[in-house]
Amino acid sequence: MRYANSSASSLPGHPDSWSYIARLTEDVATPITRGRVVGGSSAVNGAQFMRAVPDYYDEWASLGCAKWSFHEVLPHFRAIEADLDFGATSLHGADGPIRVQRTTRSELAPVASAFAEAAIDAGHPWVEDLNGADSAGVGALPLNIVDGIRQNAGAAFVEPVAERPNLYILDQTRVNRVLSQDNSVVGVAVQRGTESATINADQVVLSAGALNSPQLLMLSGIGPGSLLHAHGVGVVVDNDAVGRNLMDHAAIALPFAVRADFRTPYSHPVAEVSLHYASDRHAGPGEDMRMFPYLHSMRTMLTRTGPSRGHLKDAIDSVRGFHPVRALGSLRGTSLSTMRHQYRHRNDLAIHCAIGAPASRGRLAIDSADPEAPPVLEYRYLSDPEDRSRLCGAVRLAVELLHHRSFGAIGALPTADVDLRRADGRELDVWIRSNITTAFHSVGTARMGSANDDKAVVDQYCRVRGMQGLRVVDLSVLPLLMTRGPNATAVMLGHRAAALIDQFDP
Ligand SMILES: Cc1cc2nc3c(=O)[nH]c(=O)nc-3n(C[C@H](O)[C@H](O)[C@H](O)COP(=O)(O)OP(=O)(O)OC[C@H]3O[C@@H](n4cnc5c(N)ncnc54)[C@H](O)[C@@H]3O)c2cc1C
């Protein structure tokens, strides 16, 4: 699991993951995965460690959350990282526990280099630092990978303090609900195997992630009153906002093959460059779209673990509860029909295209008062027509990049089951709808807002409205989705929230 290029433990249905069915649109449902280990999803993720642009945090602050402006969060971004390329600067830190580095431009893998050259010829600038202040364009991905090892949040922050006498790590233990009396927290109910227990506490911080924290709030009586009532959960705080505002990056994986004898050396990461740009529909600051090419085939990602080679069958056999082909397709974001079509191409690669700042919003709900029952996830991707046309534009751009002469030397060939270059708008729309996938970047389900915003779930100190002693500190609280992966922001959020608790509510 610690090898960043190894994806077997990221497969939905793997024993180290929480796996759910996500309804992406009315027609498409797919298995999704979240890390079920110390470090959470940061232990199984793609290790792209990217900040949003400064305007993103300022927009968040403008929603009555002044403590989260770029000026306020920058010291925390600097504190969590050791940027091995830029060192200590006004933007970067050199001493934090998460080491971040990029592949130098001259050492990019051929596929990454071809993609960057094609994007530059299409008018996008080369960006030296995608975590810099002005970072629209194509550049090398900041990755929290050093010597092939993913610097996950558990290894960076928990392992070094695991022996502290005031820290107890209960493994294999699930929180079932938060317990309260008269709207004050009194503890949590937990379960380990068949054993149940209560842990008393007058302060609880939920960090179960954007899918499980809102579920836990609902199971604890905090959420839409009618929904809780329907499932026999006593209502403690009636708040319709819990579970609303579910956002993630709706995405498409544009499949392509390269020459049969061509392989990216395994020493290269799974992705090395990324393009960020504003679509012609984008009105706000910064960029709203992103895309990057995968450098390794699915087979390589599933069978290589660090320096050794495993068996595809072992990876596939680890999948429980889903058809393995569905699990494989979900991980790369490839639909079943494209998977079948691609199966002949052993060196299947893809350009991942995503709507960074989607207009569509989904929702999360409980389906039962049983903590073991999975939450219902309705992402409602493409429900806003703007998102459909933006994704169409992205696919057209990606197809053009693939046809650039820079890809010629490696024999790149789109392998979608329709000719996307010739497809008209309607055909493209149909292809996108049936191949839509997700980036596993869910946020927003317990939204932060100003103290008098009754559509918010937490205030800017992450305190749950209507409940004394309860905080949510994870990506559930983001009011907006950023164009980049959210992991760096999740780590910053934990660091910032800890400082706010120390400062204002020790
Ligand atoms: C396959 C994959 C690839 C990704 N790639 C990237 C990437 O390259 N870059 C990027 O920025 N982001 C990426 N992400 C997203 C990123 O990893 C997450 O956004 C980030 O880890 C923070 O997520 P979170 O706050 O939702 O919580 P999580 O990281 O999911 O953590 C939640 C934790 O709570 C635990 N938990 C949940 N429920 C309970 C319960 N009831 N009782 C006890 N414990 C519980 C879980 O086991 C987990 O440890 C990826 C995610 C996945 C799944």
Coordinates of C-alpha atoms and ligand atoms in Angstrom, one line a residue:
M1 CA 0.0 0.0 0.0
R2 CA 2.8 2.5 0.7
Y3 CA 4.2 2.3 -2.8
A4 CA 2.6 5.1 -4.6
N5 CA 2.5 3.4 -8.0
S6 CA 0.6 0.4 -6.7
S7 CA -3.1 0.6 -7.0
A8 CA -4.4 -2.8 -5.9
S9 CA -5.4 -1.4 -2.4
S10 CA -7.3 1.5 -4.1
L11 CA -9.6 -1.0 -5.8
P12 CA -13.2 -0.7 -4.6
G13 CA -13.9 -3.9 -2.6
H14 CA -10.4 -4.2 -1.3
P15 CA -10.3 -5.1 2.5
D16 CA -8.4 -1.8 3.2
S17 CA -11.2 0.3 1.8
W18 CA -14.7 1.5 2.5
S19 CA -16.5 0.8 -0.7
Y20 CA -19.8 2.3 -1.8
I21 CA -22.0 2.5 -4.9
A22 CA -22.1 6.1 -6.1
R23 CA -25.0 7.1 -8.4
L24 CA -23.1 9.5 -10.7
T25 CA -26.1 10.3 -12.9
E26 CA -29.6 8.9 -13.3
D27 CA -28.2 6.2 -15.6
V28 CA -24.7 5.5 -14.3
A29 CA -23.8 4.0 -10.9
T30 CA -20.2 2.9 -10.1
P31 CA -18.3 1.5 -7.1
I32 CA -16.1 4.0 -5.3
T33 CA -13.5 3.6 -2.7
R34 CA -12.2 5.4 0.5
G35 CA -9.1 4.4 2.5
R36 CA -10.0 2.5 5.6
V37 CA -6.6 2.8 7.4
V38 CA -4.8 5.3 9.5
G39 CA -4.3 8.2 7.0
G40 CA -7.6 7.6 5.3
S41 CA -7.8 8.0 1.6
S42 CA -4.4 9.8 1.6
A43 CA -3.0 6.2 2.0
V44 CA -4.5 4.9 -1.2
N45 CA -4.7 8.0 -3.4
G46 CA -2.9 9.3 -6.5
A47 CA -0.5 11.4 -4.3
Q48 CA -1.1 14.6 -6.3
F49 CA -0.4 17.2 -3.6
M50 CA -1.9 20.4 -4.9
R51 CA -3.2 23.6 -3.5
A52 CA -6.1 25.4 -5.0
V53 CA -5.4 28.9 -6.4
P54 CA -5.3 31.7 -3.8
D55 CA -8.7 33.1 -5.1
Y56 CA -10.3 29.8 -4.1
Y57 CA -9.5 30.4 -0.3
D58 CA -10.5 34.1 -0.6
E59 CA -13.9 33.1 -2.0
W60 CA -14.3 30.6 0.9
A61 CA -13.5 33.4 3.3
S62 CA -16.0 35.7 1.6
L63 CA -18.8 33.3 2.7
G64 CA -18.5 34.5 6.3
C65 CA -15.4 32.4 7.0
A66 CA -12.6 35.0 7.3
K67 CA -10.3 32.5 9.0
W68 CA -9.9 30.6 5.8
S69 CA -8.6 33.4 3.4
F70 CA -5.4 32.6 1.5
H71 CA -3.5 34.9 3.9
E72 CA -4.8 32.9 6.9
V73 CA -4.2 29.4 5.4
L74 CA -0.8 30.0 3.7
P75 CA 1.2 29.6 6.9
H76 CA -0.5 26.2 7.4
F77 CA 0.3 25.1 3.8
R78 CA 3.9 26.1 4.5
A79 CA 4.0 24.2 7.8
I80 CA 2.7 20.9 6.5
E81 CA 5.1 20.6 3.5
A82 CA 8.8 20.2 2.8
D83 CA 8.9 21.3 -0.8
L84 CA 12.0 19.6 -2.2
D85 CA 12.0 21.7 -5.3
F86 CA 11.5 25.3 -4.1
G87 CA 12.6 25.1 -0.4
A88 CA 11.6 27.8 2.0
T89 CA 10.0 30.7 0.2
S90 CA 7.2 33.1 0.9
L91 CA 4.9 30.4 -0.6
H92 CA 6.6 27.2 0.3
G93 CA 7.8 25.4 3.4
A94 CA 11.0 23.4 3.8
D95 CA 10.5 21.6 7.2
G96 CA 7.0 20.1 7.2
P97 CA 6.3 16.4 7.5
I98 CA 5.0 15.9 4.0
R99 CA 7.7 16.0 1.4
V100 CA 6.6 17.2 -2.0
Q101 CA 8.5 17.1 -5.3
R102 CA 7.9 17.3 -9.1
T103 CA 9.6 15.6 -12.0
T104 CA 12.0 18.1 -13.6
R105 CA 10.9 19.1 -17.1
S106 CA 13.9 17.5 -18.8
E107 CA 13.2 14.1 -17.1
L108 CA 9.5 13.8 -17.9
A109 CA 8.4 10.4 -19.2
P110 CA 7.7 10.5 -23.0
V111 CA 3.9 10.5 -22.7
A112 CA 4.0 13.3 -20.1
S113 CA 6.5 15.3 -22.3
A114 CA 4.3 14.8 -25.4
F115 CA 1.2 15.9 -23.6
A116 CA 3.0 19.1 -22.3
E117 CA 4.4 19.9 -25.7
A118 CA 0.9 19.5 -27.3
A119 CA -0.7 21.7 -24.6
I120 CA 1.9 24.4 -25.1
D121 CA 1.4 24.4 -28.8
A122 CA -2.4 24.7 -28.1
G123 CA -1.6 28.0 -26.3
H124 CA -1.2 27.0 -22.7
P125 CA 1.9 28.3 -20.9
W126 CA 4.4 26.0 -19.1
V127 CA 4.0 26.6 -15.3
E128 CA 7.1 26.1 -13.1
D129 CA 5.0 25.7 -10.0
L130 CA 1.5 24.3 -10.1
N131 CA 1.3 25.2 -6.3
G132 CA 2.2 28.8 -7.1
A133 CA 0.0 31.9 -7.1
D134 CA -0.7 32.0 -10.8
S135 CA -0.8 28.5 -12.0
A136 CA -3.1 28.1 -15.1
G137 CA -1.3 26.2 -17.8
V138 CA 0.6 22.9 -18.0
G139 CA 3.2 21.9 -15.5
A140 CA 4.8 19.1 -13.5
L141 CA 2.6 17.7 -10.8
P142 CA 3.6 18.3 -7.2
L143 CA 3.5 14.8 -5.7
N144 CA 3.9 13.7 -2.1
I145 CA 6.0 10.7 -3.3
V146 CA 9.6 10.3 -2.3
D147 CA 11.6 7.3 -3.5
G148 CA 8.4 5.7 -4.7
I149 CA 6.7 5.9 -1.2
R150 CA 3.5 7.8 -0.7
Q151 CA 3.8 10.3 2.2
N152 CA 0.4 9.7 3.6
A153 CA -1.2 11.7 6.4
G154 CA -0.9 8.8 8.9
A155 CA 2.8 8.3 8.2
A156 CA 3.5 12.0 8.3
F157 CA 1.4 13.0 11.4
V158 CA 0.3 10.0 13.4
E159 CA 3.2 7.6 13.3
P160 CA 5.7 10.0 14.8
V161 CA 3.5 10.7 17.9
A162 CA 2.0 7.2 18.2
E163 CA 3.8 6.6 21.5
R164 CA 2.4 9.7 23.3
P165 CA 0.7 8.7 26.6
N166 CA -2.3 10.9 25.8
L167 CA -3.0 9.3 22.4
Y168 CA -4.9 6.1 22.0
I169 CA -5.3 4.6 18.5
L170 CA -8.1 2.0 18.4
D171 CA -7.7 -0.1 15.3
Q172 CA -10.4 -2.1 13.7
T173 CA -12.9 0.1 15.5
R174 CA -15.8 1.9 14.0
V175 CA -17.6 4.9 15.5
N176 CA -21.3 4.2 15.2
R177 CA -22.7 7.5 16.5
V178 CA -22.0 10.6 18.6
L179 CA -23.8 10.6 21.9
S180 CA -25.4 13.8 23.3
Q181 CA -27.6 15.1 26.1
D182 CA -29.4 18.4 25.9
N183 CA -27.5 19.3 22.7
S184 CA -24.1 18.8 24.3
V185 CA -21.8 16.0 23.3
V186 CA -21.2 13.3 26.0
G187 CA -19.2 10.7 24.0
V188 CA -19.2 8.3 21.1
A189 CA -20.6 4.8 20.6
V190 CA -18.0 2.5 19.0
Q191 CA -17.9 -1.1 17.8
R192 CA -15.0 -3.5 17.4
G193 CA -16.1 -6.7 15.7
T194 CA -19.2 -7.8 17.8
E195 CA -18.1 -5.7 20.8
S196 CA -19.7 -2.4 21.5
A197 CA -18.5 0.3 23.9
T198 CA -19.0 3.9 24.9
I199 CA -16.2 6.4 25.1
N200 CA -17.1 9.5 27.3
A201 CA -16.0 12.9 26.0
D202 CA -17.3 16.4 26.1
Q203 CA -15.3 17.4 23.0
V204 CA -15.5 15.3 19.8
V205 CA -13.8 16.1 16.5
L206 CA -15.3 14.0 13.6
S207 CA -12.8 13.4 10.8
A208 CA -14.4 10.5 9.1
G209 CA -14.2 12.1 5.6
A210 CA -16.7 13.8 3.3
L211 CA -18.8 10.6 3.0
N212 CA -18.8 9.2 6.5
S213 CA -18.9 12.4 8.7
P214 CA -22.3 13.5 7.4
Q215 CA -23.5 9.9 7.7
L216 CA -22.3 9.9 11.3
L217 CA -24.0 13.2 12.0
M218 CA -27.3 11.8 10.6
L219 CA -27.0 8.6 12.7
S220 CA -26.4 10.9 15.7
G221 CA -29.6 12.8 15.1
I222 CA -28.1 15.8 13.3
G223 CA -29.6 16.2 9.8
P224 CA -32.8 16.7 7.8
G225 CA -35.6 16.0 10.4
S226 CA -38.0 14.2 8.0
L227 CA -35.2 11.8 6.8
L228 CA -34.0 11.0 10.3
H229 CA -37.6 10.5 11.4
A230 CA -38.3 8.1 8.5
H231 CA -35.4 5.9 9.6
G232 CA -36.3 6.0 13.3
V233 CA -33.4 8.2 14.3
G234 CA -34.3 10.7 17.1
V235 CA -33.9 14.3 15.9
V236 CA -31.4 16.3 17.9
V237 CA -30.6 19.1 15.5
D238 CA -33.0 19.5 12.5
N239 CA -30.7 20.8 9.7
D240 CA -31.5 20.1 6.0
A241 CA -28.0 21.2 5.0
V242 CA -26.3 17.9 6.3
G243 CA -25.6 15.8 3.2
R244 CA -26.5 18.6 0.7
N245 CA -23.9 20.2 -1.5
L246 CA -22.1 17.0 -2.4
M247 CA -19.5 17.9 -4.9
D248 CA -16.8 15.9 -6.8
H249 CA -15.0 16.1 -10.0
A250 CA -17.1 14.6 -12.8
A251 CA -14.6 13.1 -15.1
I252 CA -14.0 11.2 -18.4
A253 CA -11.0 9.0 -19.1
L254 CA -10.2 9.3 -22.8
P255 CA -8.5 5.9 -23.6
F256 CA -5.6 5.6 -25.9
A257 CA -2.9 3.0 -26.7
V258 CA 0.7 3.5 -27.6
R259 CA 3.1 1.4 -29.7
A260 CA 3.1 -2.2 -28.5
D261 CA 6.8 -2.1 -27.7
F262 CA 6.6 1.1 -25.7
R263 CA 6.6 1.2 -21.9
T264 CA 7.0 4.0 -19.4
P265 CA 9.7 2.9 -17.0
Y266 CA 8.2 2.0 -13.7
S267 CA 10.4 4.6 -11.9
H268 CA 8.0 7.2 -13.2
P269 CA 4.9 8.0 -11.2
V270 CA 1.4 7.2 -12.4
A271 CA 1.0 10.8 -13.6
E272 CA 3.6 13.5 -14.0
V273 CA 2.0 16.6 -15.7
S274 CA -1.3 18.3 -15.5
L275 CA -3.1 21.0 -17.5
H276 CA -5.4 23.6 -15.9
Y277 CA -7.3 26.0 -18.0
A278 CA -10.4 28.2 -18.1
S279 CA -13.2 26.9 -20.3
D280 CA -15.0 29.4 -22.5
R281 CA -18.0 29.0 -20.1
H282 CA -15.9 30.0 -17.0
A283 CA -16.8 33.3 -15.5
G284 CA -14.9 33.2 -12.1
P285 CA -11.3 33.6 -11.3
G286 CA -8.6 31.0 -12.0
E287 CA -9.4 27.9 -14.0
D288 CA -12.4 25.5 -14.1
M289 CA -11.0 22.5 -16.0
R290 CA -8.1 20.1 -15.7
M291 CA -6.7 17.1 -17.5
F292 CA -3.6 14.8 -17.2
P293 CA -2.4 11.7 -18.9
Y294 CA -1.8 8.4 -17.1
L295 CA 1.6 7.0 -17.8
H296 CA 1.1 3.4 -16.9
S297 CA -1.4 0.8 -18.0
M298 CA -3.9 -0.6 -15.6
R299 CA -2.1 -3.9 -15.6
T300 CA 1.1 -2.2 -14.6
M301 CA -0.6 -0.2 -11.8
L302 CA -2.2 -3.4 -10.4
T303 CA 0.7 -5.8 -10.7
R304 CA 3.7 -3.7 -9.7
T305 CA 4.3 -3.2 -6.0
G306 CA 7.5 -1.3 -5.4
P307 CA 10.4 -3.2 -6.8
S308 CA 8.5 -6.5 -7.2
R309 CA 5.9 -7.8 -9.6
G310 CA 2.6 -9.3 -8.4
H311 CA -0.1 -11.1 -10.2
L312 CA -3.1 -9.5 -11.8
K313 CA -5.2 -12.3 -10.4
D314 CA -4.1 -11.5 -6.8
A315 CA -5.3 -7.9 -7.3
I316 CA -8.5 -9.0 -8.8
D317 CA -9.1 -11.7 -6.2
S318 CA -8.8 -9.0 -3.5
V319 CA -12.1 -7.4 -4.7
R320 CA -15.1 -8.3 -2.6
G321 CA -18.7 -7.4 -3.2
F322 CA -18.3 -6.1 -6.7
H323 CA -17.6 -7.6 -10.1
P324 CA -13.8 -7.2 -10.5
V325 CA -14.2 -5.6 -13.9
R326 CA -16.5 -2.9 -12.4
A327 CA -13.9 -2.3 -9.7
L328 CA -11.1 -2.0 -12.3
G329 CA -13.1 0.2 -14.5
S330 CA -14.0 2.5 -11.6
L331 CA -10.4 3.0 -10.6
R332 CA -9.3 4.2 -14.0
G333 CA -12.6 5.8 -14.7
T334 CA -13.3 3.6 -17.6
S335 CA -16.8 2.3 -18.4
L336 CA -17.4 -1.3 -19.0
S337 CA -17.9 -0.9 -22.7
T338 CA -14.6 1.0 -23.1
M339 CA -12.9 -1.6 -20.8
R340 CA -14.1 -4.4 -23.1
H341 CA -13.0 -2.4 -26.2
Q342 CA -9.6 -1.7 -24.6
Y343 CA -8.9 -5.2 -23.3
R344 CA -7.1 -6.0 -26.6
H345 CA -4.6 -3.1 -25.9
R346 CA -2.3 -4.3 -23.2
N347 CA -0.7 -0.8 -23.0
D348 CA -4.0 1.0 -22.4
L349 CA -3.5 4.5 -21.2
A350 CA -5.9 7.4 -20.7
I351 CA -6.2 11.2 -20.5
H352 CA -8.2 12.0 -17.4
C353 CA -10.4 15.1 -18.1
A354 CA -12.3 16.6 -15.2
I355 CA -14.6 19.5 -14.5
G356 CA -12.7 21.3 -11.7
A357 CA -15.4 23.7 -10.7
P358 CA -18.7 21.9 -11.4
A359 CA -22.0 23.7 -11.3
S360 CA -24.0 20.5 -10.5
R361 CA -24.6 19.5 -6.8
G362 CA -25.5 16.2 -5.4
R363 CA -26.6 14.8 -2.0
L364 CA -25.9 12.1 0.5
A365 CA -28.4 10.5 2.8
I366 CA -28.8 7.6 5.1
D367 CA -30.9 4.6 4.0
S368 CA -31.1 3.1 7.5
A369 CA -30.3 3.7 11.1
D370 CA -27.8 0.8 10.9
P371 CA -24.2 2.3 10.9
E372 CA -23.1 -0.6 8.8
A373 CA -25.5 0.3 6.0
P374 CA -23.7 2.4 3.3
P375 CA -24.9 6.0 2.7
V376 CA -26.9 6.8 -0.4
L377 CA -24.7 8.8 -2.8
E378 CA -26.3 10.8 -5.6
Y379 CA -23.8 13.0 -7.3
R380 CA -26.1 14.3 -10.0
Y381 CA -23.2 14.9 -12.4
L382 CA -24.0 16.8 -15.6
S383 CA -27.4 17.9 -14.1
D384 CA -26.4 21.4 -15.0
P385 CA -26.1 21.8 -18.8
E386 CA -23.0 24.0 -18.3
D387 CA -21.1 21.0 -17.0
R388 CA -22.1 18.9 -20.1
S389 CA -20.8 21.4 -22.6
R390 CA -17.6 21.9 -20.5
L391 CA -16.9 18.2 -20.5
C392 CA -17.6 18.0 -24.3
G393 CA -15.1 20.8 -24.8
A394 CA -12.5 19.0 -22.7
V395 CA -12.9 15.7 -24.6
R396 CA -12.5 17.6 -27.9
L397 CA -9.3 19.3 -26.6
A398 CA -7.9 16.0 -25.3
V399 CA -8.5 14.3 -28.7
E400 CA -6.7 17.2 -30.4
L401 CA -3.8 17.0 -28.0
L402 CA -3.5 13.2 -28.7
H403 CA -3.3 14.0 -32.5
H404 CA -0.5 16.4 -32.0
R405 CA 2.8 15.4 -33.7
S406 CA 4.5 15.1 -30.3
F407 CA 2.5 11.9 -29.7
G408 CA 3.5 10.5 -33.1
A409 CA 6.8 9.0 -31.9
I410 CA 5.1 6.8 -29.4
G411 CA 2.3 5.8 -31.8
A412 CA -0.5 7.2 -29.6
L413 CA -3.9 6.1 -30.9
P414 CA -7.3 6.9 -29.3
T415 CA -9.1 3.7 -28.5
A416 CA -12.6 4.9 -27.5
D417 CA -15.4 2.8 -29.0
V418 CA -16.5 5.7 -31.1
D419 CA -14.5 8.1 -33.4
L420 CA -14.5 11.1 -31.0
R421 CA -12.7 13.3 -33.6
R422 CA -15.6 13.0 -36.0
A423 CA -18.4 12.7 -33.5
D424 CA -21.0 15.5 -33.6
G425 CA -22.2 17.2 -30.4
R426 CA -25.0 14.8 -29.8
E427 CA -22.8 11.7 -30.3
L428 CA -20.2 13.1 -28.0
D429 CA -22.8 13.9 -25.4
V430 CA -24.1 10.3 -25.5
W431 CA -20.5 8.9 -25.2
I432 CA -19.8 11.2 -22.3
R433 CA -23.0 10.3 -20.5
S434 CA -22.3 6.6 -20.8
N435 CA -18.6 6.9 -19.8
I436 CA -18.9 9.5 -17.0
T437 CA -16.8 8.7 -14.0
T438 CA -15.5 10.4 -10.8
A439 CA -12.2 11.5 -9.5
F440 CA -12.9 10.4 -5.8
H441 CA -12.6 14.0 -4.6
S442 CA -15.8 14.4 -2.7
V443 CA -16.3 17.5 -0.5
G444 CA -19.0 19.8 0.8
T445 CA -21.5 17.6 2.7
A446 CA -21.3 19.5 6.0
R447 CA -20.7 22.9 4.6
M448 CA -19.1 25.7 6.6
G449 CA -20.7 29.1 6.7
S450 CA -21.0 32.3 8.8
A451 CA -22.5 32.1 12.3
N452 CA -25.9 33.3 11.0
D453 CA -26.0 31.1 7.9
D454 CA -28.8 28.7 8.6
K455 CA -27.9 26.6 5.5
A456 CA -24.5 25.8 7.0
V457 CA -23.6 22.8 9.1
V458 CA -20.5 24.2 10.8
D459 CA -19.2 27.7 11.6
Q460 CA -15.7 28.9 10.7
Y461 CA -14.3 27.2 13.8
C462 CA -15.7 23.8 12.5
R463 CA -18.2 23.8 15.3
V464 CA -21.5 22.0 14.5
R465 CA -24.4 24.4 14.7
G466 CA -26.8 23.5 17.5
M467 CA -24.5 21.1 19.2
Q468 CA -22.1 21.9 22.0
G469 CA -18.7 20.2 21.9
L470 CA -18.9 18.7 18.4
R471 CA -16.7 19.7 15.4
V472 CA -16.2 18.3 11.9
V473 CA -12.7 18.7 10.6
D474 CA -12.4 17.1 7.1
L475 CA -13.4 17.9 3.6
S476 CA -17.1 17.7 4.4
V477 CA -16.9 21.3 5.5
L478 CA -15.6 22.8 2.3
P479 CA -18.3 25.2 0.9
L480 CA -16.7 25.0 -2.6
L481 CA -14.8 22.4 -4.7
M482 CA -11.4 23.4 -5.9
T483 CA -10.1 22.6 -9.4
R484 CA -7.3 20.5 -8.1
G485 CA -7.3 17.4 -5.9
P486 CA -8.3 18.2 -2.4
N487 CA -5.8 16.2 -0.3
A488 CA -3.4 19.1 0.4
T489 CA -6.3 21.2 1.5
A490 CA -7.6 18.4 3.7
V491 CA -4.2 18.3 5.5
M492 CA -4.0 22.1 5.7
L493 CA -7.6 22.0 7.1
G494 CA -6.6 19.7 10.0
H495 CA -3.5 21.8 10.8
R496 CA -5.5 25.1 10.7
A497 CA -8.4 23.7 12.7
A498 CA -6.1 22.5 15.4
A499 CA -4.6 26.0 15.6
L500 CA -8.0 27.5 15.8
I501 CA -9.0 25.1 18.6
D502 CA -5.8 26.0 20.5
Q503 CA -6.2 29.7 20.0
F504 CA -10.0 30.2 20.6
D505 CA -11.3 27.2 22.4
P506 CA -8.5 25.4 24.2
Ligands
LIG1 C1 -8.4 6.3 -5.2 C2 -8.3 7.7 -4.7 C3 -7.4 8.6 -5.4 C4 -7.3 9.9 -5.0 N1 -6.3 10.7 -5.5 C5 -6.1 11.9 -5.0 C6 -5.0 12.7 -5.5 O1 -4.1 12.2 -6.2 N2 -4.8 14.0 -5.0 C7 -5.7 14.5 -4.1 O2 -5.6 15.6 -3.7 N3 -6.8 13.8 -3.7 C8 -6.9 12.5 -4.1 N4 -7.9 11.7 -3.5 C9 -8.8 12.3 -2.5 C10 -8.0 12.5 -1.2 O3 -7.2 11.3 -0.8 C11 -9.0 12.7 0.0 O4 -9.8 13.8 -0.4 C12 -8.3 13.0 1.3 O5 -7.7 11.8 1.7 C13 -9.3 13.5 2.4 O6 -10.5 12.8 2.3 P1 -11.6 12.9 3.5 O7 -11.4 14.2 4.3 O8 -12.9 12.8 2.8 O9 -11.3 11.7 4.4 P2 -10.6 10.3 4.3 O10 -9.1 10.6 3.9 O11 -11.4 9.4 3.5 O12 -10.5 9.8 5.8 C14 -11.5 9.4 6.6 C15 -11.0 8.5 7.7 O13 -12.1 8.2 8.6 C16 -12.2 6.8 8.8 N5 -13.6 6.5 9.1 C17 -14.7 6.7 8.3 N6 -15.8 6.4 8.9 C18 -15.5 6.0 10.1 C19 -16.2 5.5 11.3 N7 -17.5 5.4 11.3 N8 -15.5 5.1 12.4 C20 -14.1 5.2 12.4 N9 -13.4 5.7 11.4 C21 -14.1 6.1 10.2 C22 -11.7 6.2 7.5 O14 -11.3 4.9 7.7 C23 -10.6 7.1 7.1 O15 -9.4 6.7 7.8 C24 -8.1 10.4 -3.9 C25 -9.0 9.5 -3.3 C26 -9.1 8.2 -3.7 C27 -10.1 7.3 -2.9

